Coordinates of C-alpha atoms in Angstrom, one line a residue:
X1 CA -73.6 -51.5 38.1
X2 CA -71.9 -53.7 35.7
X3 CA -73.2 -52.1 32.8
X4 CA -72.4 -48.5 34.2
X5 CA -69.1 -49.5 34.8
X6 CA -68.9 -50.6 31.0
X7 CA -70.1 -47.2 29.9
X8 CA -67.7 -45.2 31.9
X9 CA -64.9 -47.8 30.3
X10 CA -66.0 -46.9 26.8
X11 CA -66.2 -43.3 27.4
X12 CA -62.5 -43.3 28.9
X13 CA -61.1 -45.1 26.1
X14 CA -63.0 -42.9 23.4
X15 CA -61.7 -39.9 24.9
X16 CA -57.8 -41.5 24.9
X17 CA -58.5 -42.3 21.5
X18 CA -59.6 -38.8 20.5
X19 CA -56.5 -37.2 22.4
X20 CA -54.2 -39.4 20.7
X21 CA -55.6 -38.4 17.3
X22 CA -55.3 -34.9 18.2
X23 CA -51.5 -35.2 19.2
X24 CA -50.8 -37.3 16.0
X25 CA -52.6 -34.8 14.1
X26 CA -50.4 -32.0 15.7
X27 CA -47.4 -33.6 15.0
X28 CA -48.1 -34.2 11.6
X29 CA -48.7 -30.5 10.9
X30 CA -45.7 -29.2 12.8
X31 CA -43.8 -31.7 10.6
X32 CA -45.3 -30.5 7.5
X33 CA -45.0 -27.1 8.5
X34 CA -41.1 -27.4 8.9
X35 CA -40.8 -29.3 5.7
X36 CA -40.1 -32.7 7.2
X37 CA -42.9 -34.6 5.3
X38 CA -45.3 -34.0 2.5
X39 CA -43.5 -31.0 0.9
X40 CA -42.9 -30.9 -2.5
X41 CA -39.5 -29.5 -4.4
X42 CA -41.5 -26.4 -5.1
X43 CA -42.5 -25.6 -1.6
X44 CA -39.2 -26.2 -0.4
X45 CA -37.6 -23.9 -3.1
X46 CA -40.4 -21.2 -2.0
X47 CA -39.6 -21.4 1.5
X48 CA -35.6 -21.2 0.6
X49 CA -36.2 -18.0 -1.5
X50 CA -38.0 -16.5 1.3
X51 CA -35.2 -17.0 3.5
X52 CA -32.6 -15.7 1.3
X53 CA -34.6 -12.6 0.7
X54 CA -34.6 -12.0 4.5
X55 CA -31.0 -12.6 4.7
X56 CA -30.4 -10.2 2.1
X57 CA -32.2 -7.5 3.8
X58 CA -30.2 -8.1 7.2
X59 CA -26.6 -8.6 5.3
X60 CA -26.3 -7.0 1.9
X61 CA -23.9 -8.8 -0.1
X62 CA -20.3 -7.4 -0.6
X63 CA -20.5 -6.7 -4.2
X64 CA -23.6 -4.5 -3.5
X65 CA -21.6 -2.4 -0.9
X66 CA -18.3 -2.2 -2.4
X67 CA -17.9 -1.6 -5.7
X68 CA -14.2 -1.1 -6.8
X69 CA -13.2 0.8 -9.8
X70 CA -10.6 -0.9 -12.2
X71 CA -7.4 0.4 -12.9
X72 CA -6.3 0.9 -16.5
X73 CA -2.8 2.7 -17.1
X74 CA -3.9 4.3 -20.2
X75 CA -6.5 6.2 -18.5
X76 CA -4.4 8.4 -16.6
X77 CA -5.1 12.0 -17.9
X78 CA -1.8 14.0 -16.8
X79 CA 1.2 11.4 -16.7
X80 CA 1.1 8.6 -19.6
X81 CA 4.5 7.3 -19.2
X82 CA 4.0 5.1 -16.5
X83 CA 2.3 1.8 -15.9
X84 CA 0.1 2.0 -12.6
X85 CA -0.9 -0.9 -10.5
X86 CA -2.4 -1.1 -6.9
X87 CA -0.2 -0.5 -4.0
X88 CA -0.9 -0.6 -0.1
X89 CA 0.3 2.4 1.8
X90 CA 2.4 2.9 4.9
X91 CA 2.0 0.8 8.2
X92 CA 2.8 2.2 11.3
X93 CA 0.9 5.5 10.7
X94 CA -2.9 6.3 10.6
X95 CA -5.1 8.8 9.4
X96 CA -8.8 8.5 10.9
X97 CA -11.7 10.4 9.8
X98 CA -13.9 11.9 12.7
X99 CA -17.5 10.9 13.1
X100 CA -18.7 14.1 11.6
X101 CA -16.4 13.9 8.9
X102 CA -14.8 17.6 9.5
X103 CA -11.5 16.4 10.9
X104 CA -8.7 13.9 10.7
X105 CA -6.6 12.3 13.5
X106 CA -3.0 11.9 12.3
X107 CA -0.6 9.8 14.1
X108 CA 2.2 7.5 14.3
X109 CA 6.2 7.1 14.2
X110 CA 8.3 10.1 12.9
X111 CA 11.3 7.3 11.8
X112 CA 8.9 6.1 9.1
X113 CA 9.4 9.5 7.5
X114 CA 13.0 10.6 7.9
X115 CA 14.7 7.2 7.4
X116 CA 16.1 7.4 10.9
X117 CA 16.3 4.5 13.5
X118 CA 13.4 3.3 15.4
X119 CA 13.2 5.5 18.7
X120 CA 9.7 5.0 19.9
X121 CA 9.0 8.8 19.4
X122 CA 5.3 9.1 18.5
X123 CA 3.0 11.7 17.2
X124 CA -0.4 12.9 17.0
X125 CA -2.2 15.8 15.4
X126 CA -5.8 17.0 14.8
X127 CA -6.3 18.6 11.4
X128 CA -9.7 20.6 11.0
X129 CA -9.5 23.8 8.9
X130 CA -11.8 21.9 6.4
X131 CA -14.7 23.9 4.7
X132 CA -16.6 20.8 3.9
X133 CA -17.0 17.6 4.7
X134 CA -14.3 14.6 3.9
X135 CA -15.4 11.3 2.1
X136 CA -12.1 9.7 2.3
X137 CA -8.7 9.9 3.7
X138 CA -5.2 8.5 3.0
X139 CA -1.4 8.8 3.7
X140 CA 0.4 8.4 0.5
X141 CA 4.3 8.7 -0.7
X142 CA 5.9 10.0 -3.6
X143 CA 8.8 8.7 -5.2
X144 CA 10.9 5.9 -3.9
X145 CA 10.9 6.6 -0.3
X146 CA 8.5 7.8 2.4
X147 CA 10.6 11.2 2.5
X148 CA 7.8 13.0 0.4
X149 CA 4.6 11.8 1.7
X150 CA 1.3 13.4 2.3
X151 CA -2.2 13.0 3.6
X152 CA -4.7 13.1 0.9
X153 CA -8.4 14.2 1.6
X154 CA -11.1 13.3 -0.9
X155 CA -13.8 15.9 -0.2
X156 CA -17.5 15.1 -0.4
X157 CA -17.7 17.6 -3.6
X158 CA -15.1 15.8 -5.4
X159 CA -12.2 17.7 -4.9
X160 CA -9.1 16.7 -3.3
X161 CA -6.9 18.6 -0.4
X162 CA -3.7 17.3 1.0
X163 CA -1.1 18.0 3.9
X164 CA 2.4 17.9 2.8
X165 CA 4.1 15.8 6.0
X166 CA 7.5 16.9 6.0
X167 CA 6.6 20.6 5.4
X168 CA 3.9 20.4 8.0
X169 CA 6.3 19.0 10.6
X170 CA 9.0 21.6 9.8
X171 CA 6.8 24.4 10.3
X172 CA 4.8 22.5 13.2
X173 CA 1.5 23.5 11.5
X174 CA -0.6 20.3 10.6
X175 CA -3.4 21.4 8.4
X176 CA -4.9 21.2 5.0
X177 CA -2.8 22.9 2.8
X178 CA -5.9 23.4 0.2
X179 CA -7.2 21.7 -2.7
X180 CA -5.3 20.3 -5.3
X181 CA -5.5 22.6 -8.4
X182 CA -7.7 21.0 -11.4
X183 CA -8.7 17.9 -9.8
X184 CA -12.4 17.8 -9.7
X185 CA -15.3 15.3 -9.8
X186 CA -13.1 12.5 -8.0
X187 CA -14.9 9.4 -6.5
X188 CA -11.9 7.4 -5.2
X189 CA -8.3 8.1 -4.2
X190 CA -5.4 5.0 -4.0
X191 CA -2.0 4.5 -3.6
X192 CA -0.5 3.4 -6.4
X193 CA 3.1 1.4 -7.7
X194 CA 4.2 3.4 -10.9
X195 CA 6.8 1.8 -13.4
X196 CA 8.0 3.7 -16.5
X197 CA 6.7 2.0 -19.4
X198 CA 9.9 1.9 -21.4
X199 CA 12.2 1.2 -18.6
X200 CA 12.4 -1.6 -16.1
X201 CA 14.0 0.4 -13.7
X202 CA 12.9 3.9 -12.1
X203 CA 9.8 2.9 -10.4
X204 CA 8.2 4.2 -7.3
X205 CA 4.9 4.9 -5.8
X206 CA 2.2 7.6 -5.9
X207 CA -1.3 8.5 -5.4
X208 CA -4.0 8.9 -8.1
X209 CA -7.3 10.6 -7.7
X210 CA -9.9 8.5 -10.1
X211 CA -13.2 9.6 -11.5
X212 CA -16.3 7.5 -11.9
X213 CA -15.2 6.6 -15.6
X214 CA -11.9 5.2 -14.6
X215 CA -10.0 8.1 -15.6
X216 CA -7.4 9.5 -13.1
X217 CA -5.1 12.0 -12.0
X218 CA -1.6 11.1 -10.8
X219 CA -1.1 13.7 -7.9
X220 CA 2.8 13.3 -7.7
X221 CA 3.7 16.5 -9.6
X222 CA 0.5 18.2 -9.0
X223 CA 1.3 18.3 -5.1
X224 CA 4.8 19.0 -6.0
X225 CA 4.2 22.2 -7.9

């Protein structure tokens, strides 16, 4: 009987030792896999590289999705007497492109355009007489105030269309007034501040239409014509 008990105790002890070894072994493996122990710097860098690649797939870097084109005043094609610098457009008005890129919702306050006191009067128009798709839209002013303003549309074929806001309001006919003659192969439209090169005064704002090589048109006189 005594001998049988000893054998059972010995077997239980062996079983416990084996279980402890298994648990310790699993702990060591998990710690190694997580990089807690026994990882060389090469192993760590390899794993870090894999993680970074996965992040790049999920979230493209900003410089890969947004490639701004530099603005060089000397590259203006039609009006070379001004210096051009970036300028943010009007606030209080919006021109939103529809999901199908075939129409634009134009809304805001009229006092921003006619210089009147704010009355709270707002407007909203849907402009939808386009033949092609619209790639980009903005609201720009020409000169030293917002009286001469226009909605500018960059079309997917590289042409530019426009809506003169004051004229459209007077005729109550908000639509695209067609293409700006002679402007083609455009990839970007921007609002800009312009300043005469030979005079410290007389500056204003305008809109430019820029090509892929950085050359651009000043649209002020072209739209006025």
